[in-house]
């Protein structure tokens, strides 16, 4: 009887494990941003938490965490903070408009920030919070919340900024000039009935740009000429795993990890994160049995080893 009880307890513990390990050998640790902000170790245990909702986040090589905070009573227009390994928190930027949507650390120690509002803009600030570059964003003005999301500075000093209701990823020069656009409209959907809104745009490989199209539940990859050469939809997956795919990360080997922000609302056991190969084979997934989704994330380790190269997310 005692042996049966022990076996049952072990089975329950296995089934409730936060990282679904069925048919997989890959493990990851990661930073999760959203209604809940935390670092999940690759053994399925939370090792760090932050007591606020976040929109974007990075863990630097020295362990410092940079977070884009959602707007709140404390920060009406959102904020960007960094938390040192000794838990010292520093305010880098307090939002001056409706909200801040992203904050990307650059290799030279600066931070690229976007503000949504009546005057949507991209800013680059130094470590002391001084503006070193600023230009207006050429997005629609009526809906502040749907103006832009994960803006990123590229290696050549230009910028990518997804503009949701414009159905396009804008490529800006460092003077704010629009160099070109990547149209995320579903082919043939001239009336935009499918909300293929761009959320995250990642420049990778030989000029390719991977784009998560959130409400449209699709992920597409553009080549250097702006042609879509790869598409992932729920038809390619074991189930309806793309549920508002907001964030993504391209790994050094070419695999792609995607978060579904709405996963968990109807089914707490829907995958919150999953990794696919370029031939659309699922090699890892994360399930936590909770309703709150993951807005964006950063993979930190794979099978216990730190991710190498630049963070493409």
Short mmCIF file of C-alpha atoms in Angstrom, two decimals:
data_model
loop_
_atom_site.label_atom_id
_atom_site.label_comp_id
_atom_site.label_asym_id
_atom_site.label_seq_id
_atom_site.Cartn_x
_atom_site.Cartn_y
_atom_site.Cartn_z
CA UNK A 1 0.00 0.00 0.00
CA UNK A 2 2.82 2.37 0.90
CA UNK A 3 4.61 1.53 -2.33
CA UNK A 4 1.44 2.27 -4.35
CA UNK A 5 1.02 5.64 -2.64
CA UNK A 6 4.64 6.54 -3.40
CA UNK A 7 4.24 5.60 -7.05
CA UNK A 8 1.06 7.67 -7.31
CA UNK A 9 2.79 10.68 -5.76
CA UNK A 10 5.67 10.34 -8.21
CA UNK A 11 3.27 10.15 -11.13
CA UNK A 12 1.41 13.29 -10.00
CA UNK A 13 4.69 15.16 -9.61
CA UNK A 14 5.75 14.15 -13.11
CA UNK A 15 2.47 15.17 -14.71
CA UNK A 16 2.47 18.55 -12.95
CA UNK A 17 6.03 19.37 -13.97
CA UNK A 18 6.19 22.87 -15.50
CA UNK A 19 8.42 21.80 -18.39
CA UNK A 20 6.83 19.14 -20.54
CA UNK A 21 9.62 16.66 -21.14
CA UNK A 22 7.70 14.08 -23.12
CA UNK A 23 9.60 12.89 -26.19
CA UNK A 24 12.25 15.59 -25.74
CA UNK A 25 15.83 15.81 -24.53
CA UNK A 26 16.35 19.55 -24.98
CA UNK A 27 16.12 21.76 -21.89
CA UNK A 28 16.15 25.55 -21.67
CA UNK A 29 16.24 28.18 -18.98
CA UNK A 30 14.63 31.51 -19.83
CA UNK A 31 13.46 34.95 -18.74
CA UNK A 32 9.69 35.35 -19.08
CA UNK A 33 8.01 38.75 -19.38
CA UNK A 34 4.30 39.43 -19.10
CA UNK A 35 1.77 39.59 -16.30
CA UNK A 36 4.31 37.51 -14.37
CA UNK A 37 8.03 38.20 -14.65
CA UNK A 38 10.46 35.44 -13.72
CA UNK A 39 13.47 33.33 -14.65
CA UNK A 40 12.74 29.64 -15.09
CA UNK A 41 15.68 27.27 -14.69
CA UNK A 42 16.02 24.31 -17.02
CA UNK A 43 14.92 21.99 -14.21
CA UNK A 44 11.48 23.63 -14.16
CA UNK A 45 12.06 25.72 -11.03
CA UNK A 46 11.68 29.51 -10.76
CA UNK A 47 14.96 31.03 -9.57
CA UNK A 48 14.13 34.77 -9.81
CA UNK A 49 11.03 36.94 -9.89
CA UNK A 50 10.17 40.61 -10.33
CA UNK A 51 6.99 42.02 -8.75
CA UNK A 52 5.55 43.86 -11.77
CA UNK A 53 4.13 43.28 -15.23
CA UNK A 54 6.65 43.63 -18.05
CA UNK A 55 6.59 43.89 -21.84
CA UNK A 56 10.18 43.13 -22.82
CA UNK A 57 13.35 42.03 -21.07
CA UNK A 58 17.00 41.05 -21.41
CA UNK A 59 19.50 39.29 -19.18
CA UNK A 60 23.01 40.65 -19.78
CA UNK A 61 26.19 38.58 -19.59
CA UNK A 62 26.97 39.83 -16.08
CA UNK A 63 23.54 38.78 -14.80
CA UNK A 64 21.98 42.27 -14.91
CA UNK A 65 18.32 42.17 -15.94
CA UNK A 66 16.88 44.98 -18.09
CA UNK A 67 13.07 45.18 -18.04
CA UNK A 68 10.48 47.23 -19.91
CA UNK A 69 7.73 47.82 -17.35
CA UNK A 70 4.07 48.02 -18.28
CA UNK A 71 2.32 51.27 -17.42
CA UNK A 72 1.06 51.31 -13.84
CA UNK A 73 0.19 53.59 -10.95
CA UNK A 74 3.90 53.83 -10.21
CA UNK A 75 4.90 54.61 -13.80
CA UNK A 76 1.97 56.05 -15.75
CA UNK A 77 3.80 55.85 -19.05
CA UNK A 78 5.79 52.71 -18.33
CA UNK A 79 9.50 52.60 -17.55
CA UNK A 80 12.80 50.87 -18.21
CA UNK A 81 14.75 49.56 -15.23
CA UNK A 82 17.82 47.44 -14.66
CA UNK A 83 18.35 45.10 -11.73
CA UNK A 84 21.95 44.25 -10.83
CA UNK A 85 22.95 40.79 -9.58
CA UNK A 86 23.01 42.22 -6.04
CA UNK A 87 19.31 43.22 -6.57
CA UNK A 88 20.05 46.96 -6.79
CA UNK A 89 17.44 48.52 -9.08
CA UNK A 90 18.15 51.56 -11.27
CA UNK A 91 15.60 53.56 -13.25
CA UNK A 92 16.95 54.04 -16.78
CA UNK A 93 13.95 55.78 -18.35
CA UNK A 94 10.49 56.84 -17.23
CA UNK A 95 7.91 56.97 -20.02
CA UNK A 96 6.65 60.41 -21.03
CA UNK A 97 3.65 59.30 -23.13
CA UNK A 98 1.13 56.44 -23.22
CA UNK A 99 3.47 53.48 -22.83
CA UNK A 100 6.92 52.07 -23.50
CA UNK A 101 6.95 48.96 -25.64
CA UNK A 102 10.55 47.78 -25.74
CA UNK A 103 14.08 48.45 -24.53
CA UNK A 104 16.97 46.76 -26.31
CA UNK A 105 20.50 46.88 -24.85
CA UNK A 106 23.12 47.60 -27.51
CA UNK A 107 26.70 46.25 -27.60
CA UNK A 108 28.09 49.68 -26.68
CA UNK A 109 26.00 49.94 -23.51
CA UNK A 110 23.12 52.06 -24.79
CA UNK A 111 19.41 51.21 -24.82
CA UNK A 112 16.92 51.51 -27.70
CA UNK A 113 13.45 52.47 -26.50
CA UNK A 114 10.11 53.15 -28.16
CA UNK A 115 7.35 55.34 -26.73
CA UNK A 116 3.75 55.19 -27.95
CA UNK A 117 1.45 58.20 -27.73
CA UNK A 118 0.54 61.40 -29.53
CA UNK A 119 4.15 61.70 -30.65
CA UNK A 120 5.39 58.12 -31.09
CA UNK A 121 9.15 58.04 -31.13
CA UNK A 122 12.26 55.90 -30.99
CA UNK A 123 15.03 56.91 -28.62
CA UNK A 124 18.51 55.64 -27.93
CA UNK A 125 19.80 56.54 -24.48
CA UNK A 126 23.16 55.98 -22.83
CA UNK A 127 23.73 54.24 -19.49
CA UNK A 128 23.08 57.52 -17.66
CA UNK A 129 19.69 58.03 -19.33
CA UNK A 130 20.84 60.79 -21.69
CA UNK A 131 19.31 60.80 -25.18
CA UNK A 132 21.90 60.18 -27.89
CA UNK A 133 19.46 59.67 -30.78
CA UNK A 134 15.76 60.37 -31.32
CA UNK A 135 13.30 60.39 -34.21
CA UNK A 136 9.52 60.18 -34.71
CA UNK A 137 7.93 56.91 -35.76
CA UNK A 138 5.90 56.99 -38.98
CA UNK A 139 3.05 54.83 -37.66
CA UNK A 140 -0.69 55.49 -37.38
CA UNK A 141 -1.70 57.97 -34.67
CA UNK A 142 -5.26 57.00 -33.70
CA UNK A 143 -4.56 53.94 -31.55
CA UNK A 144 -1.58 54.45 -29.25
CA UNK A 145 -1.49 50.90 -27.92
CA UNK A 146 -1.32 49.47 -31.43
CA UNK A 147 1.42 51.76 -32.74
CA UNK A 148 4.55 49.69 -32.29
CA UNK A 149 6.19 46.85 -30.38
CA UNK A 150 9.69 45.35 -30.39
CA UNK A 151 12.01 47.86 -32.04
CA UNK A 152 15.58 46.69 -32.55
CA UNK A 153 18.82 48.34 -33.62
CA UNK A 154 20.70 46.42 -36.33
CA UNK A 155 24.42 45.91 -36.68
CA UNK A 156 24.64 48.61 -39.37
CA UNK A 157 23.11 51.25 -37.08
CA UNK A 158 19.65 51.22 -38.66
CA UNK A 159 16.45 50.13 -36.91
CA UNK A 160 13.50 47.76 -37.37
CA UNK A 161 10.15 48.73 -35.83
CA UNK A 162 6.96 46.65 -36.23
CA UNK A 163 3.87 48.85 -36.62
CA UNK A 164 0.82 46.70 -35.92
CA UNK A 165 -2.12 48.53 -37.52
CA UNK A 166 0.09 49.56 -40.43
CA UNK A 167 0.59 45.84 -41.19
CA UNK A 168 4.27 46.45 -41.79
CA UNK A 169 7.73 46.33 -40.30
CA UNK A 170 9.41 49.67 -40.98
CA UNK A 171 13.14 49.87 -41.60
CA UNK A 172 14.44 53.25 -40.40
CA UNK A 173 17.76 54.97 -40.97
CA UNK A 174 19.42 56.53 -37.93
CA UNK A 175 17.95 59.87 -39.01
CA UNK A 176 14.40 58.50 -38.99
CA UNK A 177 14.11 58.13 -42.75
CA UNK A 178 11.93 55.16 -43.77
CA UNK A 179 14.26 53.04 -45.89
CA UNK A 180 11.73 50.33 -46.74
CA UNK A 181 8.83 48.28 -45.34
CA UNK A 182 7.99 44.60 -45.02
CA UNK A 183 4.27 44.05 -45.62
CA UNK A 184 2.77 41.41 -43.30
CA UNK A 185 -0.64 41.33 -44.99
CA UNK A 186 -1.79 37.79 -45.73
CA UNK A 187 -1.67 37.36 -49.53
CA UNK A 188 -5.06 38.16 -51.05
CA UNK A 189 -6.43 39.73 -47.85
CA UNK A 190 -6.75 43.25 -49.27
CA UNK A 191 -9.31 44.25 -46.62
CA UNK A 192 -7.09 43.11 -43.75
CA UNK A 193 -9.73 40.81 -42.32
CA UNK A 194 -6.92 38.64 -40.94
CA UNK A 195 -5.13 40.69 -38.30
CA UNK A 196 -1.62 39.74 -39.30
CA UNK A 197 -0.13 42.43 -37.09
CA UNK A 198 3.69 42.46 -36.82
CA UNK A 199 4.95 42.28 -33.24
CA UNK A 200 8.56 41.07 -33.24
CA UNK A 201 10.95 41.46 -36.19
CA UNK A 202 14.34 39.75 -36.06
CA UNK A 203 17.12 40.37 -38.59
CA UNK A 204 19.12 37.16 -38.94
CA UNK A 205 21.25 35.17 -41.34
CA UNK A 206 21.96 36.73 -44.72
CA UNK A 207 19.56 39.68 -44.48
CA UNK A 208 16.50 37.65 -43.54
CA UNK A 209 13.83 39.06 -41.19
CA UNK A 210 11.66 36.77 -39.09
CA UNK A 211 8.34 38.37 -38.08
CA UNK A 212 5.74 37.21 -35.55
CA UNK A 213 2.27 38.25 -36.73
CA UNK A 214 0.35 38.22 -33.51
CA UNK A 215 -3.44 38.15 -33.94
CA UNK A 216 -3.05 36.48 -37.33
CA UNK A 217 -1.41 33.44 -35.67
CA UNK A 218 1.41 33.14 -38.17
CA UNK A 219 5.19 33.55 -38.25
CA UNK A 220 6.88 34.50 -41.52
CA UNK A 221 10.45 34.87 -42.72
CA UNK A 222 11.36 37.46 -45.37
CA UNK A 223 14.49 37.16 -47.48
CA UNK A 224 16.78 40.12 -48.18
CA UNK A 225 14.57 41.12 -51.13
CA UNK A 226 11.44 41.32 -48.96
CA UNK A 227 9.91 38.09 -50.24
CA UNK A 228 8.28 35.66 -47.78
CA UNK A 229 10.23 32.42 -48.02
CA UNK A 230 9.01 30.57 -44.92
CA UNK A 231 5.68 30.54 -43.07
CA UNK A 232 4.57 28.78 -39.90
CA UNK A 233 0.86 28.41 -39.08
CA UNK A 234 -1.17 26.12 -36.87
CA UNK A 235 -1.57 23.77 -39.83
CA UNK A 236 2.13 22.96 -39.40
CA UNK A 237 1.88 22.15 -35.69
CA UNK A 238 0.39 19.35 -33.53
CA UNK A 239 -2.41 21.70 -32.49
CA UNK A 240 -3.47 25.34 -32.27
CA UNK A 241 -0.21 26.32 -30.59
CA UNK A 242 0.06 29.74 -32.25
CA UNK A 243 -2.29 31.74 -30.05
CA UNK A 244 -1.30 35.39 -30.35
CA UNK A 245 2.39 34.71 -31.09
CA UNK A 246 4.09 37.83 -29.78
CA UNK A 247 7.73 37.11 -29.11
CA UNK A 248 10.32 34.96 -30.83
CA UNK A 249 14.02 34.22 -30.69
CA UNK A 250 16.28 32.83 -33.41
CA UNK A 251 18.88 30.48 -31.92
CA UNK A 252 22.48 30.17 -33.19
CA UNK A 253 21.72 26.86 -34.90
CA UNK A 254 18.75 28.33 -36.76
CA UNK A 255 15.94 26.92 -34.65
CA UNK A 256 13.13 29.30 -33.71
CA UNK A 257 11.45 29.66 -30.32
CA UNK A 258 8.01 31.28 -30.18
CA UNK A 259 5.76 32.42 -27.36
CA UNK A 260 1.98 32.40 -27.61
CA UNK A 261 0.69 35.16 -25.35
CA UNK A 262 -2.91 33.93 -25.35
CA UNK A 263 -1.99 30.33 -24.62
CA UNK A 264 -3.45 29.34 -21.28
CA UNK A 265 -6.55 31.53 -21.34
CA UNK A 266 -8.81 28.72 -22.55
CA UNK A 267 -6.49 25.80 -21.90
CA UNK A 268 -3.89 26.18 -19.10
CA UNK A 269 -1.98 23.25 -20.60
CA UNK A 270 -1.49 24.85 -24.00
CA UNK A 271 2.23 25.40 -24.76
CA UNK A 272 3.45 28.84 -23.69
CA UNK A 273 6.78 28.46 -25.49
CA UNK A 274 7.93 26.03 -28.14
CA UNK A 275 10.96 25.50 -30.35
CA UNK A 276 10.80 24.41 -33.98
CA UNK A 277 13.38 23.59 -36.62
CA UNK A 278 13.34 25.17 -40.05
CA UNK A 279 11.56 22.05 -41.31
CA UNK A 280 8.89 22.71 -38.64
CA UNK A 281 9.72 19.84 -36.30
CA UNK A 282 8.93 20.61 -32.64
CA UNK A 283 11.96 19.87 -30.44
CA UNK A 284 10.92 21.51 -27.15
CA UNK A 285 7.89 22.98 -25.46
CA UNK A 286 7.06 24.65 -22.15
CA UNK A 287 3.75 24.13 -20.34
CA UNK A 288 3.00 25.55 -16.90
CA UNK A 289 -0.71 24.83 -16.31
CA UNK A 290 -1.51 28.49 -15.63
CA UNK A 291 -3.63 31.08 -17.42
CA UNK A 292 -1.22 34.08 -17.62
CA UNK A 293 0.70 34.08 -20.90
CA UNK A 294 4.26 35.04 -21.78
CA UNK A 295 4.48 38.36 -23.65
CA UNK A 296 8.15 38.10 -24.56
CA UNK A 297 11.13 36.11 -23.33
CA UNK A 298 14.83 35.38 -23.65
CA UNK A 299 16.32 31.90 -23.72
CA UNK A 300 19.35 31.85 -21.44
CA UNK A 301 20.73 28.31 -21.62
CA UNK A 302 20.29 25.15 -23.66
CA UNK A 303 21.03 21.86 -21.91
CA UNK A 304 22.79 23.83 -19.18
CA UNK A 305 25.07 25.79 -21.51
CA UNK A 306 24.76 29.56 -21.95
CA UNK A 307 23.40 30.78 -25.28
CA UNK A 308 26.24 32.03 -27.50
CA UNK A 309 26.38 34.94 -29.94
CA UNK A 310 24.09 37.97 -30.11
CA UNK A 311 20.59 37.69 -28.67
CA UNK A 312 18.24 37.69 -31.68
CA UNK A 313 14.78 38.34 -30.24
#
